């Protein structure tokens, strides 16, 4: 009868040790993800500059680099999801309800600070990446609008010019 409380205390200690191990692993994964997102941000800035300069080859190379970095994120995200799933029972919730705040509430002050710092860095870097991607999208939209306007001008000029001569003296109507 007296062995039961000791067993429960030992079991609780083992759970705490296991949770601490998982949270440390989560911190490592989040830091790695943050590093990859920083690299993605660098590529996104270079991509926007290449679009602005019209460097087609540069854009292709940067797209390849972006895809490589996105492939690096995939296994990290899968690891993060496995860790969150393992932590869900400790947070007394379903895996989709696990938040950094819930995890942090059950950890030491040191781990809590690391976890919250990782979250804040990830939020900041992903927001900067979102803004950079939106800038590039707007730049590309504007370039598309300019191309369409140029096409309309050329089509109008061709309609006013009438037929155009081809090699050999044949006349051809212009259709754009």
mmCIF file of C-alpha atoms in Angstrom:
data_model
loop_
_atom_site.group_PDB
_atom_site.id
_atom_site.type_symbol
_atom_site.label_atom_id
_atom_site.label_comp_id
_atom_site.label_asym_id
_atom_site.label_seq_id
_atom_site.Cartn_x
_atom_site.Cartn_y
_atom_site.Cartn_z
ATOM 1 C CA UNK A 1 0.000 0.000 0.000
ATOM 2 C CA UNK A 2 2.874 2.424 0.738
ATOM 3 C CA UNK A 3 4.631 1.475 -2.524
ATOM 4 C CA UNK A 4 1.838 2.968 -4.610
ATOM 5 C CA UNK A 5 2.589 6.710 -3.879
ATOM 6 C CA UNK A 6 6.301 6.140 -4.539
ATOM 7 C CA UNK A 7 5.447 4.456 -7.833
ATOM 8 C CA UNK A 8 3.225 7.412 -8.783
ATOM 9 C CA UNK A 9 5.989 9.898 -7.935
ATOM 10 C CA UNK A 10 8.502 7.960 -10.016
ATOM 11 C CA UNK A 11 6.008 7.726 -12.873
ATOM 12 C CA UNK A 12 5.393 11.475 -12.675
ATOM 13 C CA UNK A 13 9.161 12.163 -12.752
ATOM 14 C CA UNK A 14 9.526 9.952 -15.821
ATOM 15 C CA UNK A 15 6.709 11.867 -17.533
ATOM 16 C CA UNK A 16 8.379 15.191 -16.721
ATOM 17 C CA UNK A 17 11.730 13.931 -18.044
ATOM 18 C CA UNK A 18 10.058 12.656 -21.227
ATOM 19 C CA UNK A 19 8.142 15.908 -21.743
ATOM 20 C CA UNK A 20 11.320 17.947 -21.197
ATOM 21 C CA UNK A 21 13.108 15.801 -23.770
ATOM 22 C CA UNK A 22 10.304 16.339 -26.298
ATOM 23 C CA UNK A 23 10.158 20.080 -25.669
ATOM 24 C CA UNK A 24 13.929 20.357 -26.165
ATOM 25 C CA UNK A 25 13.543 18.463 -29.441
ATOM 26 C CA UNK A 26 10.707 20.809 -30.432
ATOM 27 C CA UNK A 27 12.889 23.838 -29.691
ATOM 28 C CA UNK A 28 15.638 22.357 -31.890
ATOM 29 C CA UNK A 29 13.174 21.740 -34.747
ATOM 30 C CA UNK A 30 11.707 25.248 -34.459
ATOM 31 C CA UNK A 31 15.194 26.763 -34.544
ATOM 32 C CA UNK A 32 16.043 24.734 -37.624
ATOM 33 C CA UNK A 33 12.804 25.802 -39.302
ATOM 34 C CA UNK A 34 13.570 29.423 -38.454
ATOM 35 C CA UNK A 35 16.971 29.082 -40.130
ATOM 36 C CA UNK A 36 15.400 27.686 -43.300
ATOM 37 C CA UNK A 37 12.802 30.472 -43.320
ATOM 38 C CA UNK A 38 15.609 33.032 -43.010
ATOM 39 C CA UNK A 39 17.248 31.478 -46.073
ATOM 40 C CA UNK A 40 13.889 31.573 -47.875
ATOM 41 C CA UNK A 41 13.560 35.261 -47.040
ATOM 42 C CA UNK A 42 17.008 35.947 -48.516
ATOM 43 C CA UNK A 43 16.018 34.085 -51.681
ATOM 44 C CA UNK A 44 12.698 35.980 -51.856
ATOM 45 C CA UNK A 45 14.492 39.351 -51.678
ATOM 46 C CA UNK A 46 16.942 38.270 -54.391
ATOM 47 C CA UNK A 47 14.018 36.958 -56.457
ATOM 48 C CA UNK A 48 12.218 40.308 -56.298
ATOM 49 C CA UNK A 49 15.410 42.105 -57.343
ATOM 50 C CA UNK A 50 15.835 39.680 -60.257
ATOM 51 C CA UNK A 51 12.233 40.284 -61.358
ATOM 52 C CA UNK A 52 12.812 44.020 -61.204
ATOM 53 C CA UNK A 53 15.988 43.693 -63.329
ATOM 54 C CA UNK A 54 14.380 41.192 -65.688
ATOM 55 C CA UNK A 55 17.043 38.528 -65.097
ATOM 56 C CA UNK A 56 15.297 35.417 -66.381
ATOM 57 C CA UNK A 57 18.204 33.034 -65.707
ATOM 58 C CA UNK A 58 18.645 34.444 -62.231
ATOM 59 C CA UNK A 59 14.930 33.981 -61.535
ATOM 60 C CA UNK A 60 15.101 30.325 -62.623
ATOM 61 C CA UNK A 61 18.084 29.671 -60.364
ATOM 62 C CA UNK A 62 16.388 31.350 -57.422
ATOM 63 C CA UNK A 63 13.193 29.357 -58.027
ATOM 64 C CA UNK A 64 15.252 26.176 -57.879
ATOM 65 C CA UNK A 65 16.843 27.382 -54.630
ATOM 66 C CA UNK A 66 13.407 28.197 -53.191
ATOM 67 C CA UNK A 67 12.132 24.713 -54.058
ATOM 68 C CA UNK A 68 15.206 23.129 -52.427
ATOM 69 C CA UNK A 69 14.586 25.082 -49.227
ATOM 70 C CA UNK A 70 10.896 24.170 -49.239
ATOM 71 C CA UNK A 71 11.874 20.501 -49.542
ATOM 72 C CA UNK A 72 14.130 20.977 -46.478
ATOM 73 C CA UNK A 73 11.141 22.301 -44.528
ATOM 74 C CA UNK A 74 8.989 19.226 -45.195
ATOM 75 C CA UNK A 75 10.779 16.725 -42.912
ATOM 76 C CA UNK A 76 11.153 19.412 -40.235
ATOM 77 C CA UNK A 77 7.415 20.058 -40.318
ATOM 78 C CA UNK A 78 6.717 16.323 -40.109
ATOM 79 C CA UNK A 79 9.005 16.054 -37.052
ATOM 80 C CA UNK A 80 7.312 19.061 -35.456
ATOM 81 C CA UNK A 81 3.886 17.481 -35.959
ATOM 82 C CA UNK A 82 5.056 14.151 -34.443
ATOM 83 C CA UNK A 83 6.412 15.977 -31.390
ATOM 84 C CA UNK A 84 3.209 17.979 -30.980
ATOM 85 C CA UNK A 85 1.180 14.783 -31.238
ATOM 86 C CA UNK A 86 3.335 13.198 -28.518
ATOM 87 C CA UNK A 87 2.950 16.289 -26.303
ATOM 88 C CA UNK A 88 -0.834 16.503 -26.683
ATOM 89 C CA UNK A 89 -1.626 14.139 -23.778
ATOM 90 C CA UNK A 90 0.711 16.139 -21.515
ATOM 91 C CA UNK A 91 -1.179 19.297 -22.516
ATOM 92 C CA UNK A 92 -4.504 17.532 -21.879
ATOM 93 C CA UNK A 93 -5.811 18.309 -25.355
ATOM 94 C CA UNK A 94 -6.029 17.004 -28.919
ATOM 95 C CA UNK A 95 -2.934 17.506 -31.142
ATOM 96 C CA UNK A 96 -4.630 20.244 -33.184
ATOM 97 C CA UNK A 97 -5.272 22.189 -29.970
ATOM 98 C CA UNK A 98 -1.643 22.151 -28.804
ATOM 99 C CA UNK A 99 -0.125 25.635 -28.733
ATOM 100 C CA UNK A 100 3.271 26.922 -27.753
ATOM 101 C CA UNK A 101 1.627 28.620 -24.770
ATOM 102 C CA UNK A 102 0.117 25.324 -23.584
ATOM 103 C CA UNK A 103 3.428 23.519 -23.926
ATOM 104 C CA UNK A 104 5.341 26.357 -22.266
ATOM 105 C CA UNK A 105 2.982 26.355 -19.279
ATOM 106 C CA UNK A 106 4.189 22.881 -18.305
ATOM 107 C CA UNK A 107 7.926 23.462 -18.642
ATOM 108 C CA UNK A 108 10.750 25.033 -16.695
ATOM 109 C CA UNK A 109 11.391 28.774 -16.955
ATOM 110 C CA UNK A 110 14.449 28.147 -19.134
ATOM 111 C CA UNK A 111 12.582 25.944 -21.615
ATOM 112 C CA UNK A 112 9.573 28.266 -21.561
ATOM 113 C CA UNK A 113 11.814 31.216 -22.528
ATOM 114 C CA UNK A 114 13.435 29.217 -25.346
ATOM 115 C CA UNK A 115 10.101 28.015 -26.657
ATOM 116 C CA UNK A 116 8.496 31.461 -26.604
ATOM 117 C CA UNK A 117 11.580 32.956 -28.246
ATOM 118 C CA UNK A 118 11.398 30.364 -31.049
ATOM 119 C CA UNK A 119 7.716 31.116 -31.557
ATOM 120 C CA UNK A 120 8.319 34.869 -31.718
ATOM 121 C CA UNK A 121 11.196 34.476 -34.190
ATOM 122 C CA UNK A 122 9.164 32.166 -36.411
ATOM 123 C CA UNK A 123 6.177 34.506 -36.404
ATOM 124 C CA UNK A 124 8.405 37.472 -37.274
ATOM 125 C CA UNK A 125 10.343 35.730 -40.072
ATOM 126 C CA UNK A 126 7.266 34.149 -41.668
ATOM 127 C CA UNK A 127 5.506 37.528 -41.647
ATOM 128 C CA UNK A 128 8.514 39.151 -43.343
ATOM 129 C CA UNK A 129 8.540 36.334 -45.908
ATOM 130 C CA UNK A 130 4.803 36.810 -46.543
ATOM 131 C CA UNK A 131 5.332 40.551 -47.110
ATOM 132 C CA UNK A 132 8.271 39.918 -49.455
ATOM 133 C CA UNK A 133 6.280 37.377 -51.457
ATOM 134 C CA UNK A 134 3.403 39.850 -51.726
ATOM 135 C CA UNK A 135 5.804 42.549 -52.994
ATOM 136 C CA UNK A 136 7.071 40.210 -55.702
ATOM 137 C CA UNK A 137 3.509 39.237 -56.639
ATOM 138 C CA UNK A 138 2.540 42.917 -56.989
ATOM 139 C CA UNK A 139 5.620 43.561 -59.105
ATOM 140 C CA UNK A 140 4.719 40.658 -61.393
ATOM 141 C CA UNK A 141 1.084 41.812 -61.604
ATOM 142 C CA UNK A 142 2.251 45.284 -62.602
ATOM 143 C CA UNK A 143 4.590 43.828 -65.247
ATOM 144 C CA UNK A 144 1.671 41.791 -66.626
ATOM 145 C CA UNK A 145 -0.517 44.888 -66.778
ATOM 146 C CA UNK A 146 2.213 46.766 -68.649
ATOM 147 C CA UNK A 147 2.527 43.919 -71.145
ATOM 148 C CA UNK A 148 -1.229 43.871 -71.716
ATOM 149 C CA UNK A 149 -1.286 47.646 -72.223
ATOM 150 C CA UNK A 150 1.617 47.397 -74.693
ATOM 151 C CA UNK A 151 -0.181 44.644 -76.562
ATOM 152 C CA UNK A 152 -3.336 46.773 -76.831
ATOM 153 C CA UNK A 153 -1.290 49.711 -78.177
ATOM 154 C CA UNK A 154 0.411 47.494 -80.776
ATOM 155 C CA UNK A 155 -2.900 45.943 -81.793
ATOM 156 C CA UNK A 156 -4.394 49.412 -82.269
ATOM 157 C CA UNK A 157 -1.409 50.553 -84.345
ATOM 158 C CA UNK A 158 -1.580 47.444 -86.517
ATOM 159 C CA UNK A 159 -5.263 48.023 -87.213
ATOM 160 C CA UNK A 160 -4.521 51.586 -88.408
ATOM 161 C CA UNK A 161 -1.520 50.577 -90.516
ATOM 162 C CA UNK A 162 -3.359 48.170 -92.761
ATOM 163 C CA UNK A 163 -1.581 45.353 -94.577
ATOM 164 C CA UNK A 164 2.061 44.571 -93.988
ATOM 165 C CA UNK A 165 4.370 43.419 -96.780
ATOM 166 C CA UNK A 166 6.042 40.050 -96.475
ATOM 167 C CA UNK A 167 9.173 38.806 -98.212
ATOM 168 C CA UNK A 168 8.574 38.233 -101.867
ATOM 169 C CA UNK A 169 6.170 41.178 -102.096
ATOM 170 C CA UNK A 170 3.086 39.400 -100.778
ATOM 171 C CA UNK A 171 0.687 41.448 -98.702
ATOM 172 C CA UNK A 172 -0.479 40.049 -95.395
ATOM 173 C CA UNK A 173 -3.102 41.480 -93.071
ATOM 174 C CA UNK A 174 -1.772 42.015 -89.581
ATOM 175 C CA UNK A 175 -3.530 40.134 -86.798
ATOM 176 C CA UNK A 176 -2.419 40.454 -83.230
#
